[in-house]
Coordinates of C-alpha atoms in Angstrom, one line a residue:
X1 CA -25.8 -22.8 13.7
X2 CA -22.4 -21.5 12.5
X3 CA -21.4 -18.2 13.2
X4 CA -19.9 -15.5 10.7
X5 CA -19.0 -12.3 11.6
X6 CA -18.1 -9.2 9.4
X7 CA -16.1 -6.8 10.4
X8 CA -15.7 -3.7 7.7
X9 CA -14.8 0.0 7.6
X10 CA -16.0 1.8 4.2
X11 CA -16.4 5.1 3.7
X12 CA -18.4 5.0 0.2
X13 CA -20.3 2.1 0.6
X14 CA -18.0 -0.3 -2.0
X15 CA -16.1 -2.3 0.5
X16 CA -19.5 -3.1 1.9
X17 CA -21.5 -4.2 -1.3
X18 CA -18.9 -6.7 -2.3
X19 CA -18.9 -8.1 1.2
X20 CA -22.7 -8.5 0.7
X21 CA -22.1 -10.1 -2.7
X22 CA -19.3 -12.7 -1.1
X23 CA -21.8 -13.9 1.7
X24 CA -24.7 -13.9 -0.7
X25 CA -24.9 -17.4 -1.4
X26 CA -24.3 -18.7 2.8
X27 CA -26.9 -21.1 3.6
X28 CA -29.4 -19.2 5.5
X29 CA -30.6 -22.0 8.0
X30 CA -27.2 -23.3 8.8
X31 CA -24.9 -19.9 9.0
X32 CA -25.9 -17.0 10.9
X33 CA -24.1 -13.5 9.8
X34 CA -23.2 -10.7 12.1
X35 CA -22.2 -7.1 10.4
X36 CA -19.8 -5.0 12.5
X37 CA -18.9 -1.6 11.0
X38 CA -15.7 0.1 13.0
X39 CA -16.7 3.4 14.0
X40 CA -14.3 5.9 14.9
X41 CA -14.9 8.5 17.5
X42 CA -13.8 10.8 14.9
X43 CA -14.9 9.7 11.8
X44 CA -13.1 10.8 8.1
X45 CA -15.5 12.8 6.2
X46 CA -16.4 11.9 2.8
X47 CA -15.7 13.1 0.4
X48 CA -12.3 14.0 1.6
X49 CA -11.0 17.4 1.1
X50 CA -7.3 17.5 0.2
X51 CA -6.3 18.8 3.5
X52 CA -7.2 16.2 5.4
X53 CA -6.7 13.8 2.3
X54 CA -3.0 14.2 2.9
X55 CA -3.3 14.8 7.2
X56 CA -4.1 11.6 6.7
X57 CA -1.0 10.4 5.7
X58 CA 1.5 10.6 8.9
X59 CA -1.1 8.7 11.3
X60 CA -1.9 6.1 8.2
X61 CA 1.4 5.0 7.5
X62 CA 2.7 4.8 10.7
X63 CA -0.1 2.8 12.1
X64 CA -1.1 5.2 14.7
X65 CA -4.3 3.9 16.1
X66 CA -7.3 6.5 16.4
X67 CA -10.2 6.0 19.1
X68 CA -12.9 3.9 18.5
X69 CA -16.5 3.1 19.1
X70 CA -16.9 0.0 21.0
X71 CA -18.9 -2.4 19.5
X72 CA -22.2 -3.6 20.3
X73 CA -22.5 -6.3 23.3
X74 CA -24.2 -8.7 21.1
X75 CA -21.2 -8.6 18.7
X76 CA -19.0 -9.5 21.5
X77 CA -21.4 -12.1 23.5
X78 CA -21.0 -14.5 20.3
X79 CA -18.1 -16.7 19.6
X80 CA -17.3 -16.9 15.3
X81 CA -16.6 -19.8 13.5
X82 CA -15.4 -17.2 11.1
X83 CA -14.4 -13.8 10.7
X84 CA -14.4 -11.8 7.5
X85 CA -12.4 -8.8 7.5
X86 CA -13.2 -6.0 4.8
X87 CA -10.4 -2.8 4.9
X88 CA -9.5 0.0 2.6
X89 CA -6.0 0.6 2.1
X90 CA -4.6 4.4 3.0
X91 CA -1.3 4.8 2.2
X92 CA 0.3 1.8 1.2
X93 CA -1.2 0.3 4.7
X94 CA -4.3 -0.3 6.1
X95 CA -6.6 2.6 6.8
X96 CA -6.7 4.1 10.1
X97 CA -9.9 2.7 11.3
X98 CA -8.9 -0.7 10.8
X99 CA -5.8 -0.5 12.1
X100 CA -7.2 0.9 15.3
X101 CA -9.4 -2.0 15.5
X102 CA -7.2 -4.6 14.6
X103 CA -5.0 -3.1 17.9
X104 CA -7.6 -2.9 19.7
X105 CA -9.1 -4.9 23.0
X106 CA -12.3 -6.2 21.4
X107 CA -10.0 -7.2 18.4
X108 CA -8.3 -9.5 21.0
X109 CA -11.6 -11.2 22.3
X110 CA -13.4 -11.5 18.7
X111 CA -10.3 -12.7 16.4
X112 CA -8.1 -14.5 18.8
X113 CA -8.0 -18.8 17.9
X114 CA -10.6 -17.7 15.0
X115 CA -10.2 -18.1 11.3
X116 CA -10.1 -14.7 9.4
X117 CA -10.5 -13.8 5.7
X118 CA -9.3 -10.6 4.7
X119 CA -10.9 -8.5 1.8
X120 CA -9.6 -5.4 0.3
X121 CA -10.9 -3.2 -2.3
X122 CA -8.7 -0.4 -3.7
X123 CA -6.6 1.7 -6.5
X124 CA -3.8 -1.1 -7.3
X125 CA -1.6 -1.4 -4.4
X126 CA -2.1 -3.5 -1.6
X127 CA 0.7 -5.8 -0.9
X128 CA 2.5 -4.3 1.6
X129 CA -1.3 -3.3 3.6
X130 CA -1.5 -6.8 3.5
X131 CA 1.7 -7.8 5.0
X132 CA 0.9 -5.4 8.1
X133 CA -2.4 -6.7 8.4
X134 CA -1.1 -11.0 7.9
X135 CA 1.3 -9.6 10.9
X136 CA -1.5 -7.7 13.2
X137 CA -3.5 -10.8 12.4
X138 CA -0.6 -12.8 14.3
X139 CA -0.2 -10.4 17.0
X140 CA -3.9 -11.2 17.9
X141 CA -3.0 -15.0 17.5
X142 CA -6.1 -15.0 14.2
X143 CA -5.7 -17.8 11.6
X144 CA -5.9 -16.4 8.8
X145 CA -7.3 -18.5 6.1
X146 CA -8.1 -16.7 3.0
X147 CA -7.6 -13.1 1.1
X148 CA -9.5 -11.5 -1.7
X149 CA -8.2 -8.5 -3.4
X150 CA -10.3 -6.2 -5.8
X151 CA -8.8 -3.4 -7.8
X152 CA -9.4 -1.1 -10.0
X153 CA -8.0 -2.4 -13.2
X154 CA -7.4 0.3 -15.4
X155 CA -3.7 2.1 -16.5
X156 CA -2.3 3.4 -13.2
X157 CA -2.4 7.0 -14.5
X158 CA -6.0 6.6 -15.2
X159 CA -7.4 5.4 -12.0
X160 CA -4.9 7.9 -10.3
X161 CA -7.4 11.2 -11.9
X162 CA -10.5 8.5 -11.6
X163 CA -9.9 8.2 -8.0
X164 CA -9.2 12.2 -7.4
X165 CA -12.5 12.7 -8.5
X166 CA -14.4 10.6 -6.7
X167 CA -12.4 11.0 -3.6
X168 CA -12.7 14.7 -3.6
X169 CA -16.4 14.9 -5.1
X170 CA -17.6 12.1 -3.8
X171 CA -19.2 10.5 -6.4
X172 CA -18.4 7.4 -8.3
X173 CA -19.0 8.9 -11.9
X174 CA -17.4 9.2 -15.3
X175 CA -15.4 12.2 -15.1
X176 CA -16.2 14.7 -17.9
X177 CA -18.7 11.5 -19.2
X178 CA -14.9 10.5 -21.3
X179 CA -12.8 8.8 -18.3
X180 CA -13.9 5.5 -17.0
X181 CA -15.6 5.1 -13.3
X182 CA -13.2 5.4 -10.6
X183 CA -12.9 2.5 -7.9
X184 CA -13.6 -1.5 -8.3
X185 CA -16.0 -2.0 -11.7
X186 CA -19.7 -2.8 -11.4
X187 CA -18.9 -6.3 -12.8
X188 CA -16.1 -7.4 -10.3
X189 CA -18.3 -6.2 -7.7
X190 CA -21.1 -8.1 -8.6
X191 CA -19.2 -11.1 -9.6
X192 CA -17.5 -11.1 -5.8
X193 CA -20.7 -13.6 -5.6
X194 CA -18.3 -16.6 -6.6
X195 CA -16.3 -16.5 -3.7
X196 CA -19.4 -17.3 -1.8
X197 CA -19.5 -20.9 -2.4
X198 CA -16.0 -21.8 -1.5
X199 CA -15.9 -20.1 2.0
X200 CA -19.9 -21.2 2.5
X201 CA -18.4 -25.3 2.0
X202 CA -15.7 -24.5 4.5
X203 CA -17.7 -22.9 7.3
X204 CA -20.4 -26.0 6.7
X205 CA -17.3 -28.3 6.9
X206 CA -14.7 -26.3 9.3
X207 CA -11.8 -27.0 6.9
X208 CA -10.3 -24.1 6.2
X209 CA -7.0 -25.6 4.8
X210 CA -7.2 -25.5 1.2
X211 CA -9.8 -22.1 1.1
X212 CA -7.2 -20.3 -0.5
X213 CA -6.2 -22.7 -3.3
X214 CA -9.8 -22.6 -4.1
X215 CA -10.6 -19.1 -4.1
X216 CA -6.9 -18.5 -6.3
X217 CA -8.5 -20.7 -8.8
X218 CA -11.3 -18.6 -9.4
X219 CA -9.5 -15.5 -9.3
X220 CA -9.5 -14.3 -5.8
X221 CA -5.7 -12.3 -6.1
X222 CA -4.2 -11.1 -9.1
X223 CA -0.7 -10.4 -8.2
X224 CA 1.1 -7.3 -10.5
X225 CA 5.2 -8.0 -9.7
X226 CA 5.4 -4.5 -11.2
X227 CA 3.5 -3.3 -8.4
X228 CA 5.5 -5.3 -5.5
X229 CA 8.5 -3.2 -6.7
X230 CA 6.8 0.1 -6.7
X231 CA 5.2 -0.8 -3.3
X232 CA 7.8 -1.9 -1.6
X233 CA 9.8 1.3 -2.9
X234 CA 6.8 3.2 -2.1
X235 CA 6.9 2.1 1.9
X236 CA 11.0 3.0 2.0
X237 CA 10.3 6.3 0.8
X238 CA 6.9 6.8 2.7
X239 CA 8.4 6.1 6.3
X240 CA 10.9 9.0 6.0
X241 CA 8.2 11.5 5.0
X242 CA 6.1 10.0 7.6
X243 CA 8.7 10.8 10.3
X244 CA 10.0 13.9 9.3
X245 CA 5.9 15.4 9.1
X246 CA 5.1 13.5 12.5
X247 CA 8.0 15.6 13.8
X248 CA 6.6 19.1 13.0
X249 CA 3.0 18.1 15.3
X250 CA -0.3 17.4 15.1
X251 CA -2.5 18.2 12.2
X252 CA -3.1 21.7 13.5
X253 CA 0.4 23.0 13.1
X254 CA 1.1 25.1 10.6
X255 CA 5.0 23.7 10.4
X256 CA 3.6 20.5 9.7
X257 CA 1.0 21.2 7.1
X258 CA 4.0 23.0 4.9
X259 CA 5.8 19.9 5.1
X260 CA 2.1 18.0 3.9
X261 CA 1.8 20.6 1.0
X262 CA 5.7 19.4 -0.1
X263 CA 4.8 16.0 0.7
X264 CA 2.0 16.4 -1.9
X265 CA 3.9 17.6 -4.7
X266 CA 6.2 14.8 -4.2
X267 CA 3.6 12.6 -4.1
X268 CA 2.4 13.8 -7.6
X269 CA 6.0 13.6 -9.1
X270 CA 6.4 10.1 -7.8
X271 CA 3.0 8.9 -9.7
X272 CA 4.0 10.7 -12.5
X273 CA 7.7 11.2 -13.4
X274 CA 9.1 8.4 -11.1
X275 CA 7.0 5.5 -11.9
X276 CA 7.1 5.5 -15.7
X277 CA 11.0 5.2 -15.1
X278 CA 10.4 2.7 -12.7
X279 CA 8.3 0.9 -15.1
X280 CA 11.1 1.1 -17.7
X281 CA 13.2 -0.4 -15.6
X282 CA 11.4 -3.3 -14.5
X283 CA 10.6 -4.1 -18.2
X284 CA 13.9 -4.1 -18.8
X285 CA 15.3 -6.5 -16.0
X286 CA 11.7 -9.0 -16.1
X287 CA 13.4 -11.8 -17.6
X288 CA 16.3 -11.9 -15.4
X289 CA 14.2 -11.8 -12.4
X290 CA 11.3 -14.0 -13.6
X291 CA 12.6 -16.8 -11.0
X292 CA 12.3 -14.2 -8.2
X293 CA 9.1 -12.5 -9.6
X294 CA 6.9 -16.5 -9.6
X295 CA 8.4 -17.0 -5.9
X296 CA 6.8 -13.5 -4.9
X297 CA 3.8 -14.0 -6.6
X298 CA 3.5 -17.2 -5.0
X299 CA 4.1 -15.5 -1.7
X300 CA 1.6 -12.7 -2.1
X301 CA -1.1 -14.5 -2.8
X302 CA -0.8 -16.9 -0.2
X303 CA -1.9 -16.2 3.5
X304 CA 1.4 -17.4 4.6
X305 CA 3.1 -14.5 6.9
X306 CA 7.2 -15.0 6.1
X307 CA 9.2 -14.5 9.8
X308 CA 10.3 -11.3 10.5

């Protein structure tokens, strides 16, 4: 009997109906599944009012873990032949909950010398999440053996007021019945059953090493090189806020939610002044870069971790 456990943190219940739909199609009598669902001791709330939307932020992108619930002892009695790790991304990085597990000492028992395929659903951006996650993968001494990302795939200005609403009202509907649903669409979600296949042959077989070739081929990643430019901007600017607002105190300060309230209004200037010029300007130098843009896309869809 093979062993797969899944290890997810989802705080509308998305993340955790495409990881459903990807193990679907496991043989039954031959794989044995395991759900783990990260718990902090301190949850996040949803929906998410805007205060602690953006208290989020300092904690999120500098990867400051959060206490945890440990898991179950029959999670950690087991030994995995696979691990499949479903995250959100906050921030440009991964969300607080899964970072704290991901440093955490159950982390170090369940992942260590075990292949891993990450999952993330979000907005657009999740390269640079990624990159932190391929490296606290290593840290833990994880193979990591395949990624699946899911977006939302409308206009970035779109899903920016599509995800508001949801996020702050906590439902996934048509806003005023004319915008489109926020989050991943009912049809990727459901078609996350195809990956199912792929990884079932490999845990059967125990060959991991061309997973990722085969889950590219049927659309696993979908790599936007305008969006590896705005998110690698996006983390330059991000750590100096994140400082200079991890400076003023915890989230009950007052000093420090001022400096959150000007951190929002930037935030809403970036998405909507800076990034149309941004998107100018990579139109405008695409075909001189094209060389560099196929080796990044190359990169970022791969599972490969470049050394740092």
């Amino acid at each position: 009997m093979k062993e797969v456990l899944v290890i997810y943190y989802s705080q509308t219940g998305q993340l955790l109906d495409i990881l459903n739909n990807i193990t679907s199609n496991f043989d039954g009598e031959e794989v044995r599944i395991t759900l783990h669902k990260i718990t902090p001791e301190k949850d996040f709330e949803f929906p998410w009012t805007q205060e602690r939307f953006y208290d989020a932020f300092p904690e999120s992108f500098q990867q400051i873990p959060t206490e945890l619930m440990s898991p179950e002892d029959d999670v950690m009695a087991k030994k995995y032949d696979l691990v499949i790790l479903g995250y959100q991304v906050w921030y440009l990085s991964p969300s607080i909950p899964i970072n704290s597990f991901l440093k955490s000492d159950p982390a170090k028992v369940l992942l260590k010398d075990t292949p891993v395929i990450t999952v993330v659903a979000c907005r657009n951006m999740w390269i640079m999440a990624q990159e932190k996650v391929k490296m606290l993968l290593r840290d833990l001494n994880a193979n990591l053996v395949g990624h699946i990302a899911l977006v939302d795939r409308h206009v970035n200005n779109i899903s920016v007021i599509t995800i508001m609403h949801w996020a702050f009202g906590g439902k996934k509907t048509k806003m005023w019945g004319i915008f489109p649903k926020p989050g991943v669409s009912d049809r990727d979600i459901a078609g996350a059953r195809r990956f199912s296949s792929p990884i079932n042959e490999s845990i059967g077989s125990g060959d991991f090493s061309d997973l990722q070739e085969k889950l590219l081929q049927i659309g696993a990643v979908d790599v936007n090189p305008y969006l590896i430019a705005t998110d690698i901007r996006g983390n330059l600017v991000f750590s100096k806020w994140a400082e200079l607002i991890s400076k003023k105190g915890k989230s009950d300060r007052l000093k420090r939610k001022k400096w959150l309230v000007l951190f929002k209004f930037y935030l809403l200037f970036a998405i909507w002044v800076i990034a149309p010029i941004v998107y100018i300007i990579y139109l405008i130098t695409y075909l001189p870069s094209i060389g560099k843009i196929k080796r990044q896309k190359k990169y970022y869809s791969s599972v490969e971790l470049r050394n740092i």
